[in-house]
Short mmCIF file of C-alpha atoms and ligand atoms in Angstrom, two decimals:
data_model
loop_
_atom_site.label_atom_id
_atom_site.label_comp_id
_atom_site.label_asym_id
_atom_site.label_seq_id
_atom_site.Cartn_x
_atom_site.Cartn_y
_atom_site.Cartn_z
CA MET J 120 -53.99 -18.55 14.23
CA THR J 121 -56.00 -15.85 12.47
CA GLY J 122 -58.58 -13.48 13.55
CA ALA J 123 -59.49 -13.24 17.36
CA ASP J 124 -57.41 -15.21 19.88
CA VAL J 125 -60.27 -17.38 21.30
CA LEU J 126 -63.79 -18.21 20.03
CA ASP J 127 -66.25 -17.00 22.42
CA ASP J 128 -70.00 -16.25 22.44
CA PHE J 129 -69.98 -12.46 22.50
CA LYS J 130 -73.77 -11.43 22.37
CA GLY J 131 -73.37 -7.61 21.81
CA ARG J 132 -73.05 -5.37 18.59
CA VAL J 133 -70.18 -5.67 16.34
CA THR J 134 -69.39 -2.84 13.97
CA LYS J 135 -68.65 -3.40 10.20
CA ASP J 136 -64.93 -3.26 11.00
CA GLY J 137 -65.32 -6.06 13.50
CA ILE J 138 -65.04 -3.82 16.60
CA ARG J 139 -67.03 -5.09 19.60
CA ILE J 140 -69.40 -2.59 21.39
CA HIS J 141 -69.57 -3.43 25.07
CA ASP J 142 -72.03 -2.49 27.86
CA ASP J 143 -71.91 -1.61 31.46
CA ALA J 144 -70.84 -5.06 32.61
CA GLY J 145 -68.00 -4.89 30.14
CA PHE J 146 -66.67 -1.47 31.61
CA ALA J 147 -67.17 -3.17 35.08
CA GLY J 148 -64.83 -6.23 33.89
CA MET J 149 -62.33 -4.17 32.44
CA HIS J 150 -62.17 -1.78 35.43
CA ALA J 151 -61.29 -4.67 37.58
CA ALA J 152 -59.01 -6.31 35.23
CA GLY J 153 -57.11 -3.15 34.41
CA ALA J 154 -56.80 -2.16 38.17
CA LEU J 155 -55.09 -5.40 38.86
CA ALA J 156 -52.58 -4.99 36.06
CA ALA J 157 -51.77 -1.37 37.25
CA ARG J 158 -51.47 -2.42 40.76
CA ILE J 159 -48.98 -5.20 39.78
CA LEU J 160 -46.89 -2.35 37.92
CA ASP J 161 -47.11 -0.26 40.96
CA ASP J 162 -45.97 -3.09 43.23
CA ILE J 163 -42.85 -4.16 41.12
CA ALA J 164 -41.66 -0.49 41.02
CA PRO J 165 -39.55 -0.66 44.19
CA MET J 166 -37.78 -3.82 43.20
CA VAL J 167 -36.51 -2.15 39.92
CA GLU J 168 -32.79 -1.46 40.96
CA PRO J 169 -29.36 -2.08 39.59
CA GLY J 170 -28.25 -5.72 40.32
CA VAL J 171 -31.56 -7.36 39.96
CA THR J 172 -32.36 -9.77 37.12
CA THR J 173 -35.28 -9.41 34.81
CA GLU J 174 -36.36 -12.83 35.48
CA ALA J 175 -36.65 -12.22 39.16
CA LEU J 176 -38.91 -9.30 38.37
CA ASP J 177 -40.86 -11.38 36.17
CA GLN J 178 -41.18 -14.22 38.85
CA ALA J 179 -42.54 -11.47 41.31
CA ILE J 180 -45.06 -10.32 38.91
CA GLU J 181 -46.14 -14.06 38.29
CA ASN J 182 -46.39 -14.46 41.90
CA MET J 183 -48.61 -11.30 42.22
CA VAL J 184 -51.00 -12.53 39.51
CA ASN J 185 -51.44 -15.80 41.23
CA ALA J 186 -51.83 -14.15 44.57
CA ALA J 187 -54.76 -12.13 43.25
CA GLY J 188 -56.33 -15.33 41.91
CA ALA J 189 -56.07 -13.96 38.54
CA LYS J 190 -54.53 -15.56 35.31
CA SER J 191 -51.44 -14.24 33.25
CA ALA J 192 -52.71 -13.60 29.63
CA THR J 193 -49.04 -13.97 28.29
CA ILE J 194 -47.93 -17.23 29.76
CA GLY J 195 -48.84 -19.89 27.07
CA TYR J 196 -49.91 -17.15 24.46
CA ARG J 197 -48.42 -18.22 21.10
CA GLY J 198 -45.75 -20.23 23.04
CA TYR J 199 -44.60 -17.11 25.40
CA LYS J 200 -43.72 -18.56 28.66
CA HIS J 201 -43.52 -15.46 31.00
CA ALA J 202 -45.92 -13.13 33.22
CA SER J 203 -44.49 -10.10 31.63
CA CYS J 204 -42.33 -8.61 28.77
CA ILE J 205 -39.33 -6.81 29.90
CA SER J 206 -37.66 -4.53 27.29
CA VAL J 207 -34.40 -3.01 28.23
CA ASN J 208 -32.79 -0.01 26.70
CA HIS J 209 -32.80 -0.50 22.79
CA VAL J 210 -35.42 -3.41 23.09
CA VAL J 211 -38.57 -2.05 21.75
CA CYS J 212 -41.05 -4.64 23.02
CA HIS J 213 -41.54 -8.26 23.78
CA GLY J 214 -38.26 -8.57 25.81
CA ILE J 215 -37.88 -11.98 27.41
CA PRO J 216 -37.20 -12.03 31.09
CA SER J 217 -33.61 -13.30 31.57
CA PRO J 218 -30.83 -13.89 34.13
CA LYS J 219 -28.90 -10.59 32.96
CA THR J 220 -28.70 -8.28 35.77
CA LEU J 221 -29.82 -4.58 35.35
CA LYS J 222 -27.08 -1.80 35.53
CA ASP J 223 -27.07 1.80 36.64
CA GLY J 224 -28.98 3.98 34.08
CA ASP J 225 -30.90 1.21 32.30
CA ILE J 226 -34.23 2.05 31.35
CA LEU J 227 -36.90 -0.72 30.92
CA ASN J 228 -40.46 -1.20 30.04
CA ILE J 229 -42.54 -3.78 31.95
CA ASP J 230 -45.71 -5.02 30.30
CA VAL J 231 -48.22 -6.97 32.11
CA THR J 232 -51.61 -8.54 30.86
CA VAL J 233 -53.92 -10.21 33.25
CA ILE J 234 -57.28 -11.87 33.07
CA VAL J 235 -59.90 -11.29 35.80
CA ASP J 236 -63.11 -13.02 35.39
CA GLY J 237 -62.62 -13.35 31.63
CA TRP J 238 -61.66 -9.64 31.16
CA PHE J 239 -58.11 -8.59 29.80
CA GLY J 240 -56.13 -5.84 31.48
CA ASP J 241 -53.07 -4.65 29.55
CA THR J 242 -50.60 -2.04 30.43
CA SER J 243 -46.94 -1.11 30.38
CA ARG J 244 -44.72 1.45 31.58
CA MET J 245 -41.20 2.77 31.88
CA TYR J 246 -38.77 2.20 34.90
CA VAL J 247 -35.31 3.17 35.59
CA ALA J 248 -32.44 1.39 37.28
CA GLY J 249 -30.55 3.78 39.24
CA ASN J 250 -29.73 7.18 37.85
CA LEU J 251 -31.51 8.47 34.68
CA ASN J 252 -29.56 10.21 32.05
CA ARG J 253 -30.75 13.31 30.21
CA LYS J 254 -31.39 11.62 26.96
CA ALA J 255 -33.20 8.67 28.39
CA GLU J 256 -35.11 11.08 30.62
CA ARG J 257 -36.38 13.12 27.58
CA LEU J 258 -37.10 10.07 25.60
CA ILE J 259 -39.34 8.69 28.51
CA GLN J 260 -41.11 12.14 29.02
CA VAL J 261 -41.89 12.47 25.27
CA THR J 262 -43.14 8.83 25.06
CA HIS J 263 -45.41 9.38 28.14
CA ASP J 264 -46.79 12.48 26.97
CA ALA J 265 -47.51 11.08 23.38
CA LEU J 266 -49.51 8.37 25.03
CA PHE J 267 -51.63 11.00 26.60
CA LYS J 268 -51.78 13.13 23.42
CA GLY J 269 -53.51 9.97 21.78
CA ILE J 270 -55.76 9.32 24.83
CA GLU J 271 -57.07 12.93 24.93
CA ILE J 272 -58.61 12.30 21.28
CA VAL J 273 -60.63 9.56 22.40
CA ARG J 274 -64.45 10.18 22.39
CA PRO J 275 -67.30 9.12 20.05
CA GLY J 276 -66.96 10.54 16.66
CA ALA J 277 -62.95 10.84 16.55
CA THR J 278 -61.35 8.26 14.40
CA PHE J 279 -58.38 5.97 15.03
CA GLY J 280 -56.43 8.02 12.32
CA ASP J 281 -56.81 11.06 14.62
CA ILE J 282 -55.24 9.22 17.48
CA GLY J 283 -52.14 8.07 15.24
CA HIS J 284 -51.81 11.51 13.93
CA ALA J 285 -51.88 13.22 17.44
CA ILE J 286 -49.12 10.76 18.67
CA GLN J 287 -46.92 10.80 15.55
CA THR J 288 -47.10 14.66 15.38
CA TYR J 289 -45.92 15.21 18.89
CA VAL J 290 -43.23 12.70 18.66
CA GLU J 291 -41.73 14.01 15.56
CA ALA J 292 -42.07 17.72 16.67
CA ASN J 293 -39.64 16.40 19.39
CA ARG J 294 -37.29 14.91 16.91
CA MET J 295 -38.01 11.21 17.90
CA SER J 296 -39.48 8.61 15.69
CA VAL J 297 -42.68 6.42 16.12
CA VAL J 298 -42.31 2.50 15.61
CA ARG J 299 -44.59 1.48 12.86
CA ASP J 300 -44.00 -2.37 13.06
CA PHE J 301 -46.05 -2.80 16.41
CA CYS J 302 -49.56 -1.40 17.33
CA GLY J 303 -52.14 -1.16 19.90
CA HIS J 304 -55.28 -3.32 19.65
CA GLY J 305 -58.79 -3.98 20.60
CA LEU J 306 -59.20 -6.12 23.64
CA GLY J 307 -61.92 -7.13 26.21
CA GLN J 308 -62.77 -10.90 26.53
CA VAL J 309 -60.09 -11.59 24.16
CA PHE J 310 -56.33 -10.20 24.26
CA HIS J 311 -55.97 -9.04 20.69
CA ALA J 312 -58.77 -8.02 18.63
CA PRO J 313 -59.86 -5.44 15.98
CA PRO J 314 -58.84 -2.62 15.29
CA ASN J 315 -55.09 -2.23 14.91
CA VAL J 316 -54.51 0.87 16.88
CA LEU J 317 -51.68 2.63 14.78
CA HIS J 318 -49.46 5.41 16.44
CA TYR J 319 -49.27 7.19 13.21
CA GLY J 320 -51.39 8.31 10.52
CA ARG J 321 -53.67 10.76 9.07
CA ALA J 322 -56.36 12.77 10.76
CA GLY J 323 -60.02 11.77 9.86
CA THR J 324 -59.04 8.30 8.53
CA GLY J 325 -59.74 4.92 9.97
CA SER J 326 -62.74 3.67 11.89
CA VAL J 327 -64.92 5.85 13.82
CA LEU J 328 -64.77 5.72 17.72
CA GLU J 329 -68.17 4.56 19.38
CA GLU J 330 -69.04 4.42 23.02
CA GLY J 331 -68.40 0.79 24.33
CA MET J 332 -65.22 0.29 22.23
CA PHE J 333 -62.10 -1.09 24.32
CA PHE J 334 -58.52 -0.94 23.09
CA THR J 335 -55.09 -0.27 24.11
CA ILE J 336 -52.83 2.75 23.05
CA GLU J 337 -49.32 1.70 23.53
CA PRO J 338 -46.75 4.04 21.46
CA MET J 339 -43.19 2.71 21.13
CA VAL J 340 -40.86 5.69 20.55
CA ASN J 341 -37.17 5.69 19.42
CA LEU J 342 -34.43 8.19 19.84
CA GLY J 343 -33.12 7.17 16.46
CA ARG J 344 -34.85 5.66 13.33
CA PRO J 345 -38.05 3.77 13.65
CA GLU J 346 -36.99 0.47 12.10
CA THR J 347 -36.97 -2.63 14.19
CA LYS J 348 -35.94 -6.33 13.94
CA VAL J 349 -36.95 -9.45 15.66
CA LEU J 350 -33.86 -11.44 17.34
CA ALA J 351 -33.62 -15.26 16.77
CA ASP J 352 -35.65 -15.97 19.87
CA GLU J 353 -38.52 -14.80 17.77
CA TRP J 354 -39.87 -12.50 20.36
CA THR J 355 -37.38 -9.70 21.27
CA ALA J 356 -37.90 -6.59 18.98
CA VAL J 357 -34.98 -4.25 18.86
CA THR J 358 -34.18 -0.94 17.07
CA ARG J 359 -32.03 -1.72 14.07
CA ASP J 360 -29.85 1.37 14.84
CA LYS J 361 -29.45 0.28 18.29
CA SER J 362 -30.97 3.60 19.64
CA LEU J 363 -32.98 3.64 22.85
CA SER J 364 -36.55 2.96 22.86
CA ALA J 365 -39.49 3.68 25.21
CA GLN J 366 -43.07 2.65 25.69
CA PHE J 367 -46.15 3.38 27.74
CA GLU J 368 -49.54 1.41 27.42
CA HIS J 369 -53.00 2.03 28.86
CA SER J 370 -56.12 -0.04 28.31
CA ILE J 371 -59.08 2.36 27.55
CA GLY J 372 -62.71 2.29 26.94
CA VAL J 373 -64.78 5.04 24.98
CA THR J 374 -67.49 6.63 27.07
CA ALA J 375 -70.45 8.77 26.08
CA ASP J 376 -68.43 11.93 26.18
CA GLY J 377 -64.80 10.80 26.35
CA PHE J 378 -62.70 7.87 27.78
CA GLU J 379 -62.13 5.73 30.73
CA ILE J 380 -58.51 4.63 31.57
CA PHE J 381 -58.99 1.08 32.85
CA THR J 382 -55.21 0.67 33.85
CA LEU J 383 -54.59 4.14 35.98
CA SER J 384 -52.07 3.57 38.58
CA PRO J 385 -53.62 3.22 42.00
CA SER J 386 -50.61 4.82 43.85
CA GLY J 387 -49.58 7.38 41.12
CA LYS J 388 -46.48 5.54 40.03
CA PHE J 389 -47.07 5.39 36.28
CA HIS J 390 -44.50 7.93 35.42
CA PRO J 391 -41.01 6.90 36.55
CA THR J 392 -40.34 10.02 38.53
CA TRP J 393 -42.58 8.67 41.26
CA ARG J 394 -39.36 8.23 43.23
N1 MF3 N 131 -48.78 -7.13 26.41
C1 MF3 N 131 -48.38 -7.19 25.06
C2 MF3 N 131 -49.34 -6.04 24.22
O1 MF3 N 131 -49.32 -4.97 24.53
C3 MF3 N 131 -48.39 -8.50 24.38
C4 MF3 N 131 -47.35 -9.34 24.72
S1 MF3 N 131 -47.64 -10.81 24.04
C5 MF3 N 131 -46.43 -11.69 24.63
O2 MF3 N 131 -49.92 -6.36 23.22
F1 MF3 N 131 -46.70 -12.95 24.41
F2 MF3 N 131 -45.22 -11.40 24.14
F3 MF3 N 131 -46.38 -11.61 25.96
CO1 CO N 132 -51.21 -4.24 24.28
CO1 CO N 133 -49.20 -4.99 26.67
#
């Protein structure tokens, strides 16, 4: 498949870089989709404990999507079969839910994308099974804060390079590394659309942000080197040096004077210290 994930009949303006400009109805659609994705990540949080399997977490997520009358964007996406990606420890992203149980001290990212009335809400955050060790805690904190360093750049007139630069500068100042092999993406009535939202780069480069653009920012940060490899299952991406990796993701819209985060946690559980 090339280009956009689905053919549709978008009626609005598209920039020269292929980025769609959405109107108020788009913001309303994204707000609803983002809220559901965030609520599901809130509601799964109490289940993340040593001894639970990642496939049990995924099944609970699938049930929540169905109970809400929504659709999972990932089931059937390029052959993927699950309602979530669950990436444990040195898994960078796209971890496949499995019968393996979590053990004390495991850190994991859970990534959920739902479709509500045709709009896509995509968000992920970190969880801890049991007790969090110091190094993992620092990785999670830096990754969380790196996402917000990027989000704070978002307003009309800034560039995508400004976002990447803010994230990279912050992560590297903390002696960690930004994954280059995966990026954020435009979304809206499609899952993955232009632009590629890089989590590294140079200030002032890339497309200029305009009101009405919708995209994700989803930095992956490693304690060791940035290189990744994809396992034989063709999904699971891991750090080559087996170092610990973390990720947080929000879906965002550009407003007249800044940004709206569509996937804010309704009960304040975005950061794993909610416990
Ligand atoms: N939700 C992921 C993202 O942030 C994409 C997952 S695709 C899947 O873009 F097929 F692996 F689920
Ligand atoms: Co995404
Ligand atoms: Co995602």
